[in-house]
Tab-separated table of C-alpha atoms in Angstrom:
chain	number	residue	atom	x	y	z
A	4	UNK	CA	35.416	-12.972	6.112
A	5	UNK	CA	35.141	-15.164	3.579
A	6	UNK	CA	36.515	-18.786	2.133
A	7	UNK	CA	35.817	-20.957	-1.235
A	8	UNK	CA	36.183	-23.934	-2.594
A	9	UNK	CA	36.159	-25.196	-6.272
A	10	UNK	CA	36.008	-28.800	-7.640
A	11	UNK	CA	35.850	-30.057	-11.066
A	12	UNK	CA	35.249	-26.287	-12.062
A	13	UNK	CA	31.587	-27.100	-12.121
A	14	UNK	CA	30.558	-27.248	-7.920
A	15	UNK	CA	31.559	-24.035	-5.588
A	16	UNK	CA	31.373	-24.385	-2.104
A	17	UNK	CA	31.605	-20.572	-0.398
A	18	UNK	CA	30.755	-20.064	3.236
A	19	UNK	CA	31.390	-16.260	4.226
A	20	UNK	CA	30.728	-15.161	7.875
A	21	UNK	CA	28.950	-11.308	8.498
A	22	UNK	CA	30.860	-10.688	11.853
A	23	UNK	CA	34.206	-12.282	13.062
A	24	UNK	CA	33.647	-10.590	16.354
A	25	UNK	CA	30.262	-10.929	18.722
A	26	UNK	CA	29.436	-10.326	22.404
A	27	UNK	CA	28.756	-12.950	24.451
A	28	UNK	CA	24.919	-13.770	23.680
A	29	UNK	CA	24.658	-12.089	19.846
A	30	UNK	CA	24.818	-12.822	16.901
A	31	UNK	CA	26.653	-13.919	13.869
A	32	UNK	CA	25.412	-15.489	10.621
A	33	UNK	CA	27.463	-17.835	8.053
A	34	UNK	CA	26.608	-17.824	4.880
A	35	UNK	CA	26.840	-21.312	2.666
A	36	UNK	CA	26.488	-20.868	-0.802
A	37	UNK	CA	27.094	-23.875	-3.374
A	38	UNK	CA	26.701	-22.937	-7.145
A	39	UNK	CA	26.586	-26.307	-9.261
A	40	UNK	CA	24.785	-27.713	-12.520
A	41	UNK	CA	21.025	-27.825	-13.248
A	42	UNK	CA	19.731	-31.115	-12.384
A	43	UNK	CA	22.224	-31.861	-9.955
A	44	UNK	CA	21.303	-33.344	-6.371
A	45	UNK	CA	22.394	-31.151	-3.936
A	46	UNK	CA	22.498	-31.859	-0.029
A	47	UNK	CA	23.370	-28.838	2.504
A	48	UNK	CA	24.204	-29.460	6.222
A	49	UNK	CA	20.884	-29.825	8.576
A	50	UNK	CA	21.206	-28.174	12.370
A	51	UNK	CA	18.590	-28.636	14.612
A	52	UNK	CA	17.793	-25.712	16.708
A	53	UNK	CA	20.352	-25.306	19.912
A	54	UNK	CA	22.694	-27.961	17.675
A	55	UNK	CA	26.210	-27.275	18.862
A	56	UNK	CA	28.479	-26.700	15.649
A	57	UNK	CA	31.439	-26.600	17.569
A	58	UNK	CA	31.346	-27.267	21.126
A	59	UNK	CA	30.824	-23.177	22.617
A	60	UNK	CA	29.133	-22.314	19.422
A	61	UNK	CA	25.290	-23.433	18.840
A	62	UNK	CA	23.101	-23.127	15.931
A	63	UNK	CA	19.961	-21.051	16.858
A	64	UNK	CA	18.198	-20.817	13.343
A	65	UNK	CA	18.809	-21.580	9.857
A	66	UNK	CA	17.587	-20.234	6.803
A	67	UNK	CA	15.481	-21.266	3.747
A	68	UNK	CA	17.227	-22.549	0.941
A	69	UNK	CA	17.929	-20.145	-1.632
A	70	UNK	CA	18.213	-20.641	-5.096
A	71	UNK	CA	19.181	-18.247	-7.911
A	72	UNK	CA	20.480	-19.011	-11.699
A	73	UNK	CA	23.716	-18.086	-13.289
A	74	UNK	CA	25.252	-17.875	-16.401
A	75	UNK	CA	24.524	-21.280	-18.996
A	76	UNK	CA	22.828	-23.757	-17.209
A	77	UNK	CA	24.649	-22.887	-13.585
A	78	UNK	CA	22.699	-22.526	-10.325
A	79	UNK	CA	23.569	-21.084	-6.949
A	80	UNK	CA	21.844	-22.183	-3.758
A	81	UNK	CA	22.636	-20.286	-0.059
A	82	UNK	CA	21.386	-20.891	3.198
A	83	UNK	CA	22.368	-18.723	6.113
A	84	UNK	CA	23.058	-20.340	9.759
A	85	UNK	CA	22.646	-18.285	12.761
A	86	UNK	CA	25.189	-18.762	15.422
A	87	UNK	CA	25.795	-17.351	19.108
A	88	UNK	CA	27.804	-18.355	22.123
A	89	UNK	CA	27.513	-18.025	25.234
A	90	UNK	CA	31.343	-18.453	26.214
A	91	UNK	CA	34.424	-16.036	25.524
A	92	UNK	CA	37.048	-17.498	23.467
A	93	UNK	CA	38.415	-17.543	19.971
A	94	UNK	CA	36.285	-20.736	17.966
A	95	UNK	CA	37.666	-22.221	14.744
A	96	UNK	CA	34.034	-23.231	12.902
A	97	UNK	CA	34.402	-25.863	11.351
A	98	UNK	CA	34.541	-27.172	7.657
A	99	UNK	CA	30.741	-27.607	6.078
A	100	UNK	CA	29.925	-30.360	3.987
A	101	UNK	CA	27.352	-30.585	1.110
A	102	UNK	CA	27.209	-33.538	-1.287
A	103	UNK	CA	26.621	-33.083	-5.121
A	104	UNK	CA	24.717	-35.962	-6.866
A	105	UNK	CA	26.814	-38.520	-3.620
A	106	UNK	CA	29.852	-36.622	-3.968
A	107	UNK	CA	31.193	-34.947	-0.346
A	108	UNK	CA	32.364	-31.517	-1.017
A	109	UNK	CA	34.026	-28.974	1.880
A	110	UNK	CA	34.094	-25.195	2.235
A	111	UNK	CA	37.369	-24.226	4.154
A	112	UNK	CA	36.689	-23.378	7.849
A	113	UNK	CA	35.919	-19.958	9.831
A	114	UNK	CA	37.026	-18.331	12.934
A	115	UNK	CA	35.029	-16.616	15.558
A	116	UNK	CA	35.413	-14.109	18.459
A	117	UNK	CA	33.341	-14.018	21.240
A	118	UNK	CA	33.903	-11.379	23.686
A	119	UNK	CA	32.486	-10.880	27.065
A	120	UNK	CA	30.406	-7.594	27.810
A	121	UNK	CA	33.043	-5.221	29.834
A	122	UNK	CA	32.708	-4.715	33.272
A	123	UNK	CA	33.839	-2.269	36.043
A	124	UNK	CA	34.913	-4.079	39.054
A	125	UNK	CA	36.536	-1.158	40.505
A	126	UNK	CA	33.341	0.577	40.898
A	127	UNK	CA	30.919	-1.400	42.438
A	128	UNK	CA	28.938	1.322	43.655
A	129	UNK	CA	27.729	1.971	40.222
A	130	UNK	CA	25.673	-0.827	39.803
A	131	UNK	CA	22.134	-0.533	40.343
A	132	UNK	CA	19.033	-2.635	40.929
A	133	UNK	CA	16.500	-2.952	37.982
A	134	UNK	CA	14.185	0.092	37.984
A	135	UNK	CA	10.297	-1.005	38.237
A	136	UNK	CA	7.861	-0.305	34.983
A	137	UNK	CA	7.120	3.297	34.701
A	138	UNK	CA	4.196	4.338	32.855
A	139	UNK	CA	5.185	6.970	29.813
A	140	UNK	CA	4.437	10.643	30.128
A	141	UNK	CA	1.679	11.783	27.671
A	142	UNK	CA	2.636	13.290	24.224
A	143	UNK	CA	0.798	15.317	21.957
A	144	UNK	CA	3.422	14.758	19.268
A	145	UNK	CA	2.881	10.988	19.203
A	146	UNK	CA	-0.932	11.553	19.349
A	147	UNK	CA	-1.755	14.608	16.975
A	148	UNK	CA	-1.458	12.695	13.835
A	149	UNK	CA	-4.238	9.940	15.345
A	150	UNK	CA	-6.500	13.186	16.583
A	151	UNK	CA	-6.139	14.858	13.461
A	152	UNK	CA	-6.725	11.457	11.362
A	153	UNK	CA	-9.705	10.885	13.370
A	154	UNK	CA	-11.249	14.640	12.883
A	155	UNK	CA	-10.877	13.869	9.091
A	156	UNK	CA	-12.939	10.791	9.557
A	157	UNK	CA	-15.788	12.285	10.873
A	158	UNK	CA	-16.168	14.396	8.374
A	159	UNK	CA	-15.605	11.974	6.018
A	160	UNK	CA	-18.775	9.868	7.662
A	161	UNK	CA	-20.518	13.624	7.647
A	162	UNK	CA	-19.614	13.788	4.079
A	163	UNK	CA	-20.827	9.889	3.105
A	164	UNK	CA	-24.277	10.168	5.205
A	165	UNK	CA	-25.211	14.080	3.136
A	166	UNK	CA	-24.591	12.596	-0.249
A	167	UNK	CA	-26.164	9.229	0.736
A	168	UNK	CA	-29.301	11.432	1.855
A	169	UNK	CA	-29.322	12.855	-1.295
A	170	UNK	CA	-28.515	9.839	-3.433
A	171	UNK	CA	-31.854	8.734	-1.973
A	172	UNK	CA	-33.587	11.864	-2.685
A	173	UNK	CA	-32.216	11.549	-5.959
A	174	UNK	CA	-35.248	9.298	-7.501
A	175	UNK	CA	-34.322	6.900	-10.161
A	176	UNK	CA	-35.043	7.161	-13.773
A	177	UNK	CA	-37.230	3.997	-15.475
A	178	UNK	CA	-36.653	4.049	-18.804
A	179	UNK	CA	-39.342	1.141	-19.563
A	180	UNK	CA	-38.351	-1.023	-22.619
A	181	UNK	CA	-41.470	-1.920	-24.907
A	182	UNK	CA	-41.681	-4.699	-27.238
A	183	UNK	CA	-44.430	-3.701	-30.247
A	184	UNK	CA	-45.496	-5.979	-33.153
A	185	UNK	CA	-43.657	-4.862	-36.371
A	186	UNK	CA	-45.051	-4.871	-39.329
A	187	UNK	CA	-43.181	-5.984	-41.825
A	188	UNK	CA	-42.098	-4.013	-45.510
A	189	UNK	CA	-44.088	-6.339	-47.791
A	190	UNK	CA	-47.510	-6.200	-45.616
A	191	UNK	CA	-47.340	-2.931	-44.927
A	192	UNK	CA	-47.254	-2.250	-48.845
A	193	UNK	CA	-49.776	-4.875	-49.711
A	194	UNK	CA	-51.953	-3.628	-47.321
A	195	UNK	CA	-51.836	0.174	-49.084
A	196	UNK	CA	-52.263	-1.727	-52.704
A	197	UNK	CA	-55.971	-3.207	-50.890
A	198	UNK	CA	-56.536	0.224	-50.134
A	199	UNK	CA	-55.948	1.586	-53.855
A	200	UNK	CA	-58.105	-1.375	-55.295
A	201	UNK	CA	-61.030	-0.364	-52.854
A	202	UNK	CA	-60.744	3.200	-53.539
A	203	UNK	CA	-61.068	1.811	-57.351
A	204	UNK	CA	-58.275	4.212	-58.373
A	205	UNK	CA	-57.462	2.569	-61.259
A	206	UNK	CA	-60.522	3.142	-63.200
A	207	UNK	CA	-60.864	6.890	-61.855
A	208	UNK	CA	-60.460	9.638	-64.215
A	209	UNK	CA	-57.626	11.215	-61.952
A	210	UNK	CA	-55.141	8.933	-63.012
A	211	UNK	CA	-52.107	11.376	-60.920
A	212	UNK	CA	-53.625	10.535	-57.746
A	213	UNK	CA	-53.712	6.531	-58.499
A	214	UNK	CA	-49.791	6.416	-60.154
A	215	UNK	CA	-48.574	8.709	-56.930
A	216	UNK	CA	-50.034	6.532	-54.638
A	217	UNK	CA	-48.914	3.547	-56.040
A	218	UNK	CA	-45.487	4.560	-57.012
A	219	UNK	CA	-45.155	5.842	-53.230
A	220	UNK	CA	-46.044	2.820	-51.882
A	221	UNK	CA	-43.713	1.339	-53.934
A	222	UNK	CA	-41.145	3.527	-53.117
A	223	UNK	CA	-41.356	2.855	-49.289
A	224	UNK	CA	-41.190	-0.634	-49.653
A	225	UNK	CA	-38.136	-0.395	-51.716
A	226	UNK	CA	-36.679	1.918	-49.028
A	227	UNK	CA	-37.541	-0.547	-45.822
A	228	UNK	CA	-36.592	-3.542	-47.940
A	229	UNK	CA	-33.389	-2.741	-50.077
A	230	UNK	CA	-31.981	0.046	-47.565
A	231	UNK	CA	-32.123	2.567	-49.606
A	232	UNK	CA	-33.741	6.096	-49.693
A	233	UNK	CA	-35.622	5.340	-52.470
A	234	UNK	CA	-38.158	8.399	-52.039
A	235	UNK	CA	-35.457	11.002	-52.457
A	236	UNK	CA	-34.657	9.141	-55.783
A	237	UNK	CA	-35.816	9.589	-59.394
A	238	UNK	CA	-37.472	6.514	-60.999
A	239	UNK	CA	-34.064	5.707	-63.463
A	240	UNK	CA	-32.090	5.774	-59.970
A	241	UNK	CA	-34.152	3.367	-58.114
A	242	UNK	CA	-33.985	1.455	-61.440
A	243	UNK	CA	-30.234	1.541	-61.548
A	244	UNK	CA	-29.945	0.141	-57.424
A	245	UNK	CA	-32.083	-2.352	-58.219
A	246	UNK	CA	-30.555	-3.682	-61.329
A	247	UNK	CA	-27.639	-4.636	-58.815
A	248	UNK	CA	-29.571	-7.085	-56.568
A	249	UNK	CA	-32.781	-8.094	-58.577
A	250	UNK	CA	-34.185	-10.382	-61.518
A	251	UNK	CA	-33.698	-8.546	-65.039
A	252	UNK	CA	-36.799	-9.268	-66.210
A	253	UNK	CA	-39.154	-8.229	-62.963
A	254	UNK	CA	-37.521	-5.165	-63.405
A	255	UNK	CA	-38.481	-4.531	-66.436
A	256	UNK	CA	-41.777	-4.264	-65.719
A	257	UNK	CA	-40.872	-2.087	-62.707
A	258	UNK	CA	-39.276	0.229	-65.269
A	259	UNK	CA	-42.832	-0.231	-67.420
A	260	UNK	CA	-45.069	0.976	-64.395
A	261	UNK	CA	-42.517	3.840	-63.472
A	262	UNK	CA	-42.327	5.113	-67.329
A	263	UNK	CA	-46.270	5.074	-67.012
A	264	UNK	CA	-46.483	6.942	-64.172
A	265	UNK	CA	-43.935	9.692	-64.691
A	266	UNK	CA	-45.485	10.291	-68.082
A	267	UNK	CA	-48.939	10.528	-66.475
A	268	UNK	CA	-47.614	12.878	-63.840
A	269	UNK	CA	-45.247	15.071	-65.700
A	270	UNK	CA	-46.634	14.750	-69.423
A	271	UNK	CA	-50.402	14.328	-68.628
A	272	UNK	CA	-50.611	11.557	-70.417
A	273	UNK	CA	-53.809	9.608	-70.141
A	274	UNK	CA	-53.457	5.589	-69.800
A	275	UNK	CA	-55.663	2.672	-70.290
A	276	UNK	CA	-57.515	0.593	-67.616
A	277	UNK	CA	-56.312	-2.301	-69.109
A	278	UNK	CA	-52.619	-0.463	-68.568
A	279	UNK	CA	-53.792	0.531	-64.634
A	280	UNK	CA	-54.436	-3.354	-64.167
A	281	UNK	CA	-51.601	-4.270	-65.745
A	282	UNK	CA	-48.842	-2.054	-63.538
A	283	UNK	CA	-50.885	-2.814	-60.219
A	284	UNK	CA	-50.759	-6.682	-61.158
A	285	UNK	CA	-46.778	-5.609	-61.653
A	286	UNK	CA	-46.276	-3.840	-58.593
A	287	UNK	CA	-47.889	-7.053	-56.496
A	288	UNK	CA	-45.989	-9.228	-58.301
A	289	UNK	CA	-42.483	-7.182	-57.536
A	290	UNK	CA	-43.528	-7.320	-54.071
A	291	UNK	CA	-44.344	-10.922	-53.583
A	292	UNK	CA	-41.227	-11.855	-55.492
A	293	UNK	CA	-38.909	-9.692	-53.105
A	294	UNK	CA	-40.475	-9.999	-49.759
A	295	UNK	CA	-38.420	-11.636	-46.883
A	296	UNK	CA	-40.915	-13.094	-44.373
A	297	UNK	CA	-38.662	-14.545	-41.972
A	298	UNK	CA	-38.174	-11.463	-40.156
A	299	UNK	CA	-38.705	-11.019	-35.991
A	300	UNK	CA	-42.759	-9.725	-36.246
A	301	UNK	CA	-41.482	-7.533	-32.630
A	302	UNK	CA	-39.919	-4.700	-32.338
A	303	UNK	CA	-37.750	-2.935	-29.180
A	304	UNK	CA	-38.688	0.453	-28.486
A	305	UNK	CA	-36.579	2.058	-25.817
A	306	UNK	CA	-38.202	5.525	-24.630
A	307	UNK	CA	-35.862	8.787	-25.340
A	308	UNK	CA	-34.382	10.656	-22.082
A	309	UNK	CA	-34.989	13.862	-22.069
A	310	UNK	CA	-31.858	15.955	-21.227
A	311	UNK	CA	-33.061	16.830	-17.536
A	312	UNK	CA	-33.234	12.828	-17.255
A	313	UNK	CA	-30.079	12.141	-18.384
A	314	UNK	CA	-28.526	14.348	-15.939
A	315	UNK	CA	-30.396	13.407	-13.320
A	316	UNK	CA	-28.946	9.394	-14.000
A	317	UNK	CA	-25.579	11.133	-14.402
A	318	UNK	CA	-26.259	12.752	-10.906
A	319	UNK	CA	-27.284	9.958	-9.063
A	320	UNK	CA	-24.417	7.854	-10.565
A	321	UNK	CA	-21.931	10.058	-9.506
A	322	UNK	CA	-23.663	9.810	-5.999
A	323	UNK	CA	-24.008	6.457	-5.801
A	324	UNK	CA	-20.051	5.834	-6.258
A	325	UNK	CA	-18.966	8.872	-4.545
A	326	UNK	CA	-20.681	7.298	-1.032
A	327	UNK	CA	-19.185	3.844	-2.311
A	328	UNK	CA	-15.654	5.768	-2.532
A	329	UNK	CA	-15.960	7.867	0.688
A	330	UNK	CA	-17.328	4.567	2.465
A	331	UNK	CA	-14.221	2.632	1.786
A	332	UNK	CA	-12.045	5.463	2.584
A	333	UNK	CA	-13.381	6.025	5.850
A	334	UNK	CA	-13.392	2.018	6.974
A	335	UNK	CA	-9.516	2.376	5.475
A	336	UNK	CA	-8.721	5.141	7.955
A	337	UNK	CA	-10.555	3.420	10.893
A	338	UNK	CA	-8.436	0.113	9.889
A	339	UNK	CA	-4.951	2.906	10.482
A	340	UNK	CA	-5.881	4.956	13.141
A	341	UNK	CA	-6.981	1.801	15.501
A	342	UNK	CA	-3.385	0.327	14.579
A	343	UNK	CA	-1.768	3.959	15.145
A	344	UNK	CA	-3.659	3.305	18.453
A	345	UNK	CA	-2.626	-0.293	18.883
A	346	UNK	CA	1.074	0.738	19.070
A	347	UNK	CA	0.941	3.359	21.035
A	348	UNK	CA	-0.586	1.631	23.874
């Protein structure tokens, strides 16, 4: 059953019972919804608990407000009142009031039927005495599920404590990280130049062995300082790459000691030591000119696995998480079955 109420076409008032008709002792709840403006005050009726509504008809409980949006910038609020009596008769509920920003507004009033439970007086002999508490019979229906639960958390635990064992078993791989002093492009070349100079390669009839050794060093520092793979390269390709980063001129002289030595390698063509001076005082002088020396002067080296290793971290990973796993599914079951357990008792 259901009544409304509209003012201003902007506040609704609706009260709607579930139940017109209750036994004596259950039941019924009423419904208030208002649906007004956003921003508007609203104030809904207040029962205390055991508040008579009407006299016969008390208020046992009522509701949280509420509140839901409509269309534009409409809202819709609803409480719900429990009632019950206690006394047969046919109520008329009353009218409830809410007030809207001061102003009283009324849904339209309710009935309710309350109905005594139906007795036989022509039979007394059928009444009976309260029976005393009897304890319940034993089922294996009610129980199997808890038995059953609990078998599959023992093996569970069985499960967890093997694979822990071997988790344990399992010994950990250190892969020990070590920091080594790095040596950096420019020293590493300048230190193979000393070496040339105290050989005395420059004023030694094998002139191939001094230009290869020179060029190759060279060649390496090129490699570790421009990042390129300068010793697969001819000497007009390293020429080229360089031309794109470096002074014109130093390169020049670059392209000087690498003509030298190409025609002294390929051509046999015997230089002057004045010329041998002259390219190794160009290669040092490319060198210093390029070097970076604000560079870290460590180095991380991390040792490689071997393939056995790397299983075995996999292995004792997969271990370590499936006792984690099997741990919190067993707690989990204990948690259901000792509330299975809980109800049942």
């Amino acid at each position: 059953m259901a009544c409304a109420l509209t003012a201003n076409a902007q506040v609704q008032v609706e009260s709607k019972i579930d139940s017109i008709e209750i036994l004596i002792g259950e039941q019924a709840h009423v419904t208030l919804s208002v649906s007004f403006r956003k921003g508007q005050q609203l104030v809904m009726p207040h029962f205390k608990p055991s508040e008579y509504i009407t006299p016969g008809v008390e208020v046992s409980e009522t509701s949280q407000a509420d509140t839901s949006r409509l269309d534009g910038d409409m809202v819709r609020v609803e409480k719900v009142y429990t009632l019950t009596s206690f006394d047969e008769k046919l109520y008329c509920l009353p009218e409830m009031k809410v007030k809207v920003d001061g102003k009283e507004y009324k849904s339209k009033s309710l009935a309710l039927k309350v109905l005594t439970v139906p007795v036989d007086t022509l039979h007394p002999e059928n009444f009976f005495p309260p029976k005393d508490v009897q304890d319940n019979p034993f089922s294996w229906t009610e129980w199997s599920g808890i038995f059953w639960l609990s078998v599959l958390m023992l093996l569970l635990v069985c499960l967890a404590f093997y694979l822990r064992i071997r988790w344990k078993d399992n010994k950990p791989i250190i892969a020990r990280v070590k920091f080594v002093k790095k040596v950096l492009p420019h020293q590493k070349a300048m230190d193979e130049i000393e070496r040339i100079k105290a050989d005395r390669l420059s004023v030694s009839e094998n002139q191939k062995v001094y230009y290869t050794r020179l060029t190759d060093t060279l060649r390496k520092y090129i490699e570790e300082r421009f990042a390129f793979n300068a010793m697969e390269m001819t000497s007009s390709e390293i020429i080229a790459r360089l031309q794109e980063v470096e002074d014109k001129s130093m390169i020049d002289e670059l392209r000087e000691l690498f003509a030298t030595a190409d025609l002294v390698k390929f051509a046999k063509y015997k230089s002057l030591i004045n010329e041998n001076d002259a390219n190794l005082v160009s290669a040092i002088e490319f060198i210093n000119t390029t070097k970076q020396e604000n560079l870290p002067t460590t180095e991380r080296v991390e040792p490689a696995l071997t393939e056995e290793d790397k299983r075995s971290m996999r292995s004792r990973t997969c271990l370590k998480w499936s006792v984690w796993t099997l741990g919190v599914a067993v707690v989990v079951l204990l948690a259901y079955i000792i509330y299975q357990v809980y109800l049942l008792i």
